[in-house]
Short mmCIF file of C-alpha atoms in Angstrom, two decimals:
data_model
loop_
_atom_site.label_atom_id
_atom_site.label_comp_id
_atom_site.label_asym_id
_atom_site.label_seq_id
_atom_site.Cartn_x
_atom_site.Cartn_y
_atom_site.Cartn_z
CA MET A 1 0.03 0.03 0.45
CA PRO A 2 1.27 3.29 -1.06
CA SER A 3 2.22 5.50 2.23
CA VAL A 4 1.47 8.93 0.46
CA ARG A 5 -2.33 9.72 -0.63
CA PRO A 6 -2.45 11.15 -4.41
CA GLU A 7 -3.23 14.65 -4.53
CA PRO A 8 -7.01 14.93 -4.01
CA GLN A 9 -8.98 15.31 -7.03
CA VAL A 10 -12.06 18.58 -7.69
CA LEU A 11 -15.00 18.39 -9.30
CA ALA A 12 -14.43 21.13 -11.06
CA ARG A 13 -12.06 23.76 -12.05
CA ARG A 14 -12.20 26.68 -11.05
CA LYS A 15 -13.76 29.73 -12.94
CA LYS A 16 -11.08 31.87 -14.01
CA THR A 17 -11.06 35.59 -11.65
CA ARG A 18 -9.11 38.27 -11.73
CA GLN A 19 -6.21 38.30 -8.96
CA ILE A 20 -6.45 41.01 -6.28
CA HIS A 21 -4.32 40.98 -2.91
CA VAL A 22 -5.56 41.42 0.83
CA GLY A 23 -2.34 42.14 2.68
CA ASN A 24 -0.44 39.66 1.63
CA ILE A 25 -3.10 36.48 0.62
CA ALA A 26 -4.13 36.37 -3.11
CA VAL A 27 -7.50 36.00 -3.82
CA GLY A 28 -9.10 35.07 -6.98
CA GLY A 29 -7.35 33.38 -10.42
CA ASP A 30 -4.96 30.47 -9.44
CA ALA A 31 -4.72 31.52 -5.99
CA PRO A 32 -6.10 28.54 -3.14
CA ILE A 33 -9.73 29.42 -1.84
CA SER A 34 -8.76 31.38 1.61
CA VAL A 35 -11.32 31.19 4.83
CA GLN A 36 -11.97 34.09 6.23
CA SER A 37 -13.69 35.14 9.93
CA MET A 38 -14.58 37.77 11.63
CA THR A 39 -13.52 39.24 15.33
CA THR A 40 -16.79 39.47 18.17
CA THR A 41 -14.43 41.80 20.10
CA LYS A 42 -15.14 45.54 20.56
CA THR A 43 -12.28 46.09 17.74
CA TYR A 44 -11.21 49.10 20.14
CA ASP A 45 -10.54 46.65 22.84
CA ILE A 46 -6.54 46.26 21.57
CA GLY A 47 -5.47 43.32 23.53
CA ALA A 48 -8.75 41.35 23.23
CA THR A 49 -9.23 41.84 19.62
CA LEU A 50 -5.21 40.87 18.84
CA GLN A 51 -5.76 37.56 21.22
CA GLN A 52 -8.96 36.28 19.35
CA ILE A 53 -6.93 37.18 16.08
CA ALA A 54 -4.31 34.88 17.47
CA GLU A 55 -6.62 32.26 18.32
CA LEU A 56 -8.07 32.22 14.63
CA THR A 57 -4.94 32.04 12.87
CA ALA A 58 -3.87 28.88 15.45
CA ALA A 59 -6.87 27.23 13.69
CA GLY A 60 -5.94 27.89 10.34
CA CYS A 61 -7.93 31.67 9.09
CA ASP A 62 -6.47 32.83 6.51
CA ILE A 63 -7.57 36.64 6.65
CA VAL A 64 -9.60 38.35 9.90
CA ARG A 65 -12.46 41.23 9.60
CA VAL A 66 -12.54 43.43 12.63
CA ALA A 67 -15.91 45.67 13.23
CA CYS A 68 -15.17 49.47 12.66
CA PRO A 69 -18.46 51.13 14.23
CA THR A 70 -17.07 54.24 16.03
CA ASP A 71 -13.88 56.60 16.16
CA LYS A 72 -12.44 54.45 18.77
CA ASP A 73 -12.89 51.33 16.48
CA ALA A 74 -10.49 53.51 13.65
CA GLU A 75 -8.17 54.51 16.22
CA ALA A 76 -7.29 51.50 17.51
CA LEU A 77 -6.91 49.69 13.37
CA PRO A 78 -3.27 50.60 12.99
CA ILE A 79 -2.30 48.69 16.00
CA ILE A 80 -4.43 46.01 15.06
CA ALA A 81 -3.14 45.78 11.75
CA ARG A 82 0.39 45.85 12.28
CA GLN A 83 0.57 43.41 14.93
CA SER A 84 -1.78 41.23 13.21
CA ARG A 85 -0.02 38.07 11.71
CA ILE A 86 -2.94 37.55 8.78
CA PRO A 87 -4.15 40.31 6.53
CA VAL A 88 -7.17 42.48 8.94
CA ILE A 89 -10.39 43.76 6.86
CA ALA A 90 -11.79 46.72 8.58
CA ASP A 91 -15.83 46.07 8.20
CA ILE A 92 -17.46 49.54 7.35
CA HIS A 93 -20.87 50.94 7.70
CA PHE A 94 -22.61 53.97 7.43
CA GLN A 95 -19.93 56.31 7.74
CA PRO A 96 -17.62 56.57 5.04
CA LYS A 97 -15.05 58.11 6.88
CA TYR A 98 -14.23 55.08 8.27
CA VAL A 99 -13.41 53.82 5.13
CA PHE A 100 -10.59 56.37 4.55
CA ALA A 101 -9.54 55.89 8.44
CA ALA A 102 -8.91 51.88 7.67
CA ILE A 103 -6.65 52.63 4.52
CA GLU A 104 -4.67 54.78 6.02
CA ALA A 105 -4.38 52.53 9.21
CA GLY A 106 -2.75 49.83 6.79
CA CYS A 107 -5.35 47.48 6.95
CA GLY A 108 -4.86 44.62 3.92
CA ALA A 109 -8.44 45.84 3.20
CA VAL A 110 -12.00 47.41 3.61
CA ARG A 111 -15.21 45.62 3.30
CA VAL A 112 -18.00 48.35 2.46
CA ASN A 113 -21.68 48.26 1.95
CA PRO A 114 -23.04 50.33 -0.59
CA GLY A 115 -26.57 49.99 0.77
CA ASN A 116 -25.92 51.55 4.22
CA ILE A 117 -23.37 53.87 3.66
CA ARG A 118 -24.39 57.39 3.38
CA LYS A 119 -23.67 58.92 0.20
CA PHE A 120 -21.23 56.54 -0.87
CA ASP A 121 -21.30 56.80 -5.02
CA ASP A 122 -20.33 60.58 -4.36
CA LYS A 123 -17.19 59.57 -2.24
CA ILE A 124 -16.36 56.70 -4.80
CA ALA A 125 -13.49 58.43 -6.85
CA ASP A 126 -12.36 59.31 -3.53
CA ILE A 127 -11.76 55.97 -2.21
CA CYS A 128 -10.60 54.35 -4.91
CA LYS A 129 -7.55 56.95 -5.14
CA ALA A 130 -6.16 56.39 -1.47
CA ALA A 131 -6.88 52.51 -2.04
CA SER A 132 -4.75 52.61 -4.49
CA ASP A 133 -2.13 54.85 -3.42
CA HIS A 134 -2.17 52.60 -0.14
CA GLY A 135 -1.94 49.78 -2.02
CA THR A 136 -5.98 48.49 -0.17
CA SER A 137 -7.85 46.01 -1.54
CA LEU A 138 -11.80 46.38 -1.01
CA ARG A 139 -14.46 43.83 -0.73
CA ILE A 140 -18.47 45.62 -2.18
CA GLY A 141 -20.51 43.51 0.25
CA VAL A 142 -24.55 42.97 -0.81
CA ASN A 143 -26.52 42.13 1.78
CA ALA A 144 -30.28 41.42 1.81
CA GLY A 145 -30.93 42.78 4.72
CA SER A 146 -29.28 46.02 4.02
CA LEU A 147 -29.71 46.42 -0.33
CA ASP A 148 -29.72 49.81 -2.01
CA PRO A 149 -33.15 51.08 -1.27
CA ARG A 150 -33.48 52.16 -4.96
CA ILE A 151 -32.99 48.74 -5.57
CA LEU A 152 -35.00 47.05 -3.48
CA LYS A 153 -38.34 49.10 -4.47
CA LYS A 154 -37.96 47.85 -8.24
CA TYR A 155 -37.38 44.32 -7.12
CA GLY A 156 -39.84 44.08 -3.87
CA SER A 157 -37.46 42.23 -2.26
CA ALA A 158 -33.87 40.48 -2.10
CA THR A 159 -34.34 38.69 -5.08
CA PRO A 160 -31.13 37.04 -6.46
CA GLU A 161 -31.67 39.73 -9.39
CA ALA A 162 -31.41 42.27 -7.19
CA LEU A 163 -28.51 41.34 -5.23
CA VAL A 164 -26.73 40.94 -8.85
CA GLU A 165 -28.04 44.08 -10.07
CA SER A 166 -27.04 46.29 -6.54
CA ALA A 167 -23.42 44.37 -6.78
CA VAL A 168 -22.41 45.11 -10.62
CA TRP A 169 -23.87 48.57 -10.21
CA GLU A 170 -21.23 49.26 -7.68
CA ALA A 171 -18.68 47.71 -9.61
CA SER A 172 -19.13 49.65 -12.12
CA LEU A 173 -18.87 52.80 -10.60
CA PHE A 174 -15.02 51.71 -9.04
CA GLU A 175 -13.98 50.24 -12.98
CA GLU A 176 -15.21 53.38 -14.58
CA CYS A 177 -12.38 55.08 -11.91
CA GLY A 178 -10.08 52.88 -13.20
CA PHE A 179 -10.05 50.88 -9.76
CA HIS A 180 -9.93 46.77 -9.93
CA ASP A 181 -8.93 45.78 -6.73
CA PHE A 182 -12.06 44.37 -5.21
CA LYS A 183 -13.94 41.41 -4.94
CA ILE A 184 -17.73 41.24 -4.37
CA SER A 185 -20.26 39.36 -2.10
CA VAL A 186 -24.08 38.90 -2.73
CA LYS A 187 -25.29 37.30 0.66
CA HIS A 188 -28.30 35.82 1.87
CA HIS A 189 -29.90 34.05 4.46
CA ASP A 190 -31.85 31.56 1.91
CA VAL A 191 -29.47 28.61 0.42
CA VAL A 192 -31.21 28.48 -2.96
CA THR A 193 -31.38 32.56 -3.19
CA MET A 194 -27.47 33.15 -2.07
CA VAL A 195 -26.55 29.99 -4.88
CA GLN A 196 -28.72 31.58 -7.43
CA ALA A 197 -27.02 35.17 -6.89
CA TYR A 198 -23.87 33.83 -6.73
CA ARG A 199 -24.44 31.74 -10.22
CA MET A 200 -25.78 35.10 -11.75
CA LEU A 201 -22.60 37.19 -10.35
CA ALA A 202 -20.32 34.48 -11.71
CA GLU A 203 -21.67 34.62 -15.26
CA ALA A 204 -21.89 38.54 -15.25
CA GLY A 205 -18.30 38.89 -15.11
CA ASP A 206 -14.69 38.21 -13.77
CA TRP A 207 -14.44 39.51 -10.07
CA PRO A 208 -13.10 37.24 -7.55
CA LEU A 209 -16.17 36.57 -5.02
CA HIS A 210 -16.42 36.25 -1.60
CA LEU A 211 -18.97 33.50 -0.64
CA GLY A 212 -20.85 33.44 2.41
CA VAL A 213 -24.60 32.57 3.67
CA THR A 214 -25.24 35.60 5.89
CA GLU A 215 -26.97 34.80 9.80
CA ALA A 216 -26.90 31.28 8.60
CA GLY A 217 -27.67 30.70 11.99
CA PRO A 218 -26.47 28.45 15.37
CA ALA A 219 -23.30 26.25 14.88
CA PHE A 220 -25.36 22.91 13.85
CA GLN A 221 -27.82 24.71 11.15
CA GLY A 222 -25.34 27.42 10.16
CA THR A 223 -22.76 24.40 9.59
CA ILE A 224 -25.51 22.92 6.94
CA LYS A 225 -26.57 25.56 5.19
CA SER A 226 -23.40 26.59 4.60
CA ALA A 227 -22.38 23.33 3.21
CA ALA A 228 -24.85 23.07 1.10
CA ALA A 229 -24.85 26.06 -0.33
CA PHE A 230 -20.88 26.07 -0.76
CA GLY A 231 -20.80 22.70 -1.90
CA ALA A 232 -23.13 23.56 -4.45
CA LEU A 233 -21.36 26.53 -5.77
CA LEU A 234 -17.36 25.45 -5.37
CA ALA A 235 -18.43 21.89 -7.49
CA GLU A 236 -19.25 24.63 -9.88
CA GLY A 237 -15.80 26.53 -9.24
CA ILE A 238 -17.50 29.12 -8.50
CA GLY A 239 -15.98 31.23 -5.02
CA ASP A 240 -12.43 32.47 -4.11
CA THR A 241 -12.75 32.94 -0.54
CA ILE A 242 -15.01 31.75 1.91
CA ARG A 243 -16.83 33.01 5.66
CA VAL A 244 -18.74 30.73 7.42
CA SER A 245 -21.08 32.85 9.28
CA LEU A 246 -22.23 31.47 12.52
CA SER A 247 -24.02 31.95 16.31
CA ALA A 248 -20.84 30.57 17.59
CA PRO A 249 -17.20 31.63 18.56
CA PRO A 250 -15.51 32.14 15.28
CA VAL A 251 -12.83 29.59 16.11
CA GLU A 252 -15.28 27.43 14.99
CA GLU A 253 -15.98 29.29 11.90
CA VAL A 254 -12.73 28.76 10.88
CA LYS A 255 -12.64 24.75 11.48
CA VAL A 256 -15.81 24.27 9.66
CA GLY A 257 -14.64 26.20 6.44
CA SER A 258 -11.03 24.26 6.59
CA LYS A 259 -12.80 21.04 6.63
CA LEU A 260 -15.16 21.91 3.99
CA LEU A 261 -12.57 22.77 1.66
CA GLU A 262 -10.42 19.98 2.31
CA PHE A 263 -13.24 17.40 1.70
CA MET A 264 -14.24 19.30 -1.39
CA GLY A 265 -10.65 18.85 -2.72
CA LEU A 266 -9.60 22.38 -2.60
CA ARG A 267 -6.95 22.21 0.57
CA PRO A 268 -4.73 19.47 1.54
CA ARG A 269 -6.27 16.80 3.94
CA LYS A 270 -5.32 16.81 7.18
CA LEU A 271 -5.61 13.90 9.88
CA GLU A 272 -8.83 12.36 8.95
CA ILE A 273 -10.71 9.69 11.00
CA VAL A 274 -12.47 7.38 9.03
CA SER A 275 -15.25 5.52 11.40
CA CYS A 276 -18.47 3.63 10.74
CA PRO A 277 -21.04 4.62 12.48
CA SER A 278 -22.09 1.75 14.36
CA CYS A 279 -24.71 -0.94 13.54
CA GLY A 280 -26.04 -4.11 14.66
CA ARG A 281 -23.15 -5.83 13.52
CA ALA A 282 -20.88 -4.14 15.67
CA GLN A 283 -18.79 -6.01 17.99
CA VAL A 284 -17.23 -3.17 20.24
CA ASP A 285 -18.28 0.12 21.13
CA VAL A 286 -17.47 1.89 17.79
CA TRP A 287 -18.40 5.84 19.29
CA THR A 288 -16.51 5.43 22.19
CA LEU A 289 -13.46 3.73 20.68
CA ALA A 290 -13.44 6.77 17.67
CA GLU A 291 -14.31 9.60 20.04
CA SER A 292 -11.15 8.38 22.65
CA VAL A 293 -9.37 8.06 19.52
CA GLU A 294 -10.44 11.61 17.89
CA GLU A 295 -9.55 13.43 21.63
CA GLY A 296 -6.20 11.26 21.50
CA LEU A 297 -4.88 12.84 18.31
CA LYS A 298 -6.11 16.33 18.63
CA GLY A 299 -2.58 17.42 18.65
CA ILE A 300 -1.40 15.32 15.62
CA THR A 301 -1.01 17.88 13.04
CA ALA A 302 -0.02 15.17 10.29
CA PRO A 303 -2.04 14.12 6.97
CA LEU A 304 -2.84 10.84 8.49
CA ARG A 305 -5.83 8.67 7.58
CA VAL A 306 -6.57 6.67 10.39
CA ALA A 307 -9.74 4.05 10.64
CA VAL A 308 -11.50 2.65 13.56
CA MET A 309 -13.98 0.07 12.17
CA GLY A 310 -16.10 -1.93 14.52
CA CYS A 311 -17.34 -5.26 12.84
CA VAL A 312 -15.60 -8.20 10.07
CA VAL A 313 -17.66 -6.97 6.97
CA ASN A 314 -16.16 -3.23 6.61
CA GLY A 315 -13.62 -3.04 8.87
CA PRO A 316 -10.46 -5.24 7.51
CA GLY A 317 -10.98 -3.25 3.79
CA GLU A 318 -11.25 0.32 5.68
CA ALA A 319 -8.14 -0.34 7.86
CA ARG A 320 -6.25 -1.63 4.98
CA GLU A 321 -6.90 1.23 3.03
CA ALA A 322 -5.83 3.82 5.43
CA ASP A 323 -2.45 4.77 6.78
CA LEU A 324 -3.04 3.84 10.16
CA GLY A 325 -6.64 1.65 11.15
CA CYS A 326 -8.13 -1.24 13.13
CA ALA A 327 -10.50 -3.87 12.42
CA SER A 328 -11.87 -4.39 15.93
CA GLY A 329 -14.27 -7.56 17.10
CA ASN A 330 -14.07 -10.78 19.18
CA GLY A 331 -12.64 -8.69 21.89
CA LYS A 332 -9.65 -8.18 20.57
CA GLY A 333 -8.63 -5.41 17.48
CA GLN A 334 -6.08 -5.48 14.44
CA ILE A 335 -3.94 -2.74 13.96
CA PHE A 336 -2.93 -2.40 10.35
CA VAL A 337 -0.14 -0.03 9.10
CA HIS A 338 -0.02 0.83 5.47
CA GLY A 339 -2.22 -2.04 5.00
CA LYS A 340 -0.53 -4.68 6.40
CA VAL A 341 -1.56 -6.10 10.32
CA VAL A 342 1.34 -5.03 12.90
CA GLU A 343 -0.46 -5.99 15.68
CA THR A 344 -3.42 -8.36 17.61
CA VAL A 345 -4.24 -6.14 20.93
CA PRO A 346 -6.79 -6.46 23.49
CA GLU A 347 -10.01 -4.45 23.03
CA ALA A 348 -8.61 -2.55 25.96
CA ASP A 349 -5.70 -1.50 24.31
CA ILE A 350 -6.50 -0.71 20.96
CA VAL A 351 -6.63 2.99 21.93
CA GLU A 352 -3.71 3.55 23.35
CA THR A 353 -1.98 1.26 20.30
CA LEU A 354 -3.79 3.41 17.84
CA LEU A 355 -2.51 6.58 19.39
CA ARG A 356 1.19 5.31 19.97
CA TYR A 357 1.46 4.62 16.47
CA ALA A 358 -0.07 7.68 15.13
CA LYS A 359 2.25 9.98 17.16
CA LYS A 360 5.43 8.05 16.10
CA MET A 361 4.17 8.16 12.10
CA ALA A 362 3.28 11.42 12.34
CA ASP A 363 6.89 12.54 13.97
CA GLU A 364 8.23 10.36 10.64
CA MET A 365 5.73 12.40 8.49
CA ALA A 366 7.05 15.71 9.72
CA ASP A 367 10.45 14.50 9.66
CA ASP A 368 10.30 13.76 6.22
CA ALA A 369 8.38 16.92 5.26
CA ASP A 370 10.78 19.02 7.07
CA GLY A 371 9.04 20.47 9.88
CA ALA A 372 5.96 21.12 7.56
CA GLN A 373 2.64 20.93 9.43
CA THR A 374 -0.75 20.58 8.75
CA GLY A 375 -4.06 19.50 10.80
CA VAL A 376 -6.69 18.07 12.21
CA ASP A 377 -10.33 16.91 10.64
CA VAL A 378 -12.45 13.58 10.52
CA VAL A 379 -14.90 12.01 8.98
CA ALA A 380 -17.62 9.47 9.60
CA TYR A 381 -19.60 8.00 7.05
#
């Protein structure tokens, strides 16, 4: 059995979009799809905000957004932008003066919502000049809940057509000023509306697209909605950066987004636990076994596939396919390494034995990759 898995296949080629930069992160073109999140702290609390950014960075976040609704928040931006290890996007609503403050502060990008910034259209030429002078990109963020009143009146509600018309109109205003360093989002809380809007927008131009289901909901519901929407679009090659919007700690958004990209073949896979859901054939407590292995492998950062199986039907085959696995039954477990049985141990020793092999294999993989690291994910089937 090969010890190195082949490169993941993807469902569709990425749609070719123009490439921009958010700080040092390329977005669009042939750049990897990036994962974003947003801090929940008050931005003017610099210590708390930087601490949360550090936690998001450690979880795999590529780009972070911070709110800027007040003068105090704007004053904090230079320090936060300078000390953050990942690019910072300033989130601006209502007051155009904060757009300029964020650009001056050195933020990697500024998110603007044309639908709720007063006299926004009149400021576009000045915004374009300031952004160009500082090398700052923008995101035109069109949301169902804050659609331009003129567009809302025309369509009566935030239809896909309304979202796209608003976005294309605002994009044209920037392009008339010769400014092209922006990406677009057309977010909606409804999965079908959101998917339809992004499909239409992808057909209308080559702008890099930021995917998001806005107000997706609590962790379970929001994860399902985001996976459904992102999966549909990414499978068609649409999307250059994503944010999973959950009513949950922002680190959870990063975990979900990263896993989604991994399983779509759009990001290198990390540690994967393949475990059966248990059934009447199981001869061991697979749920407890899998949870114990998952907990024990939390610190592993190597791209291992570990199979935890509970019966003789699928167990041996799955264990052989994995880098490391066990096929359990009759009070014992066979331990497989790269398809070969290396030990047979009592059921009580399965977890300890798997963890021992996993840590040894992870160390060897880290040495082979000169210390390069990845992370952890879980698959159940």
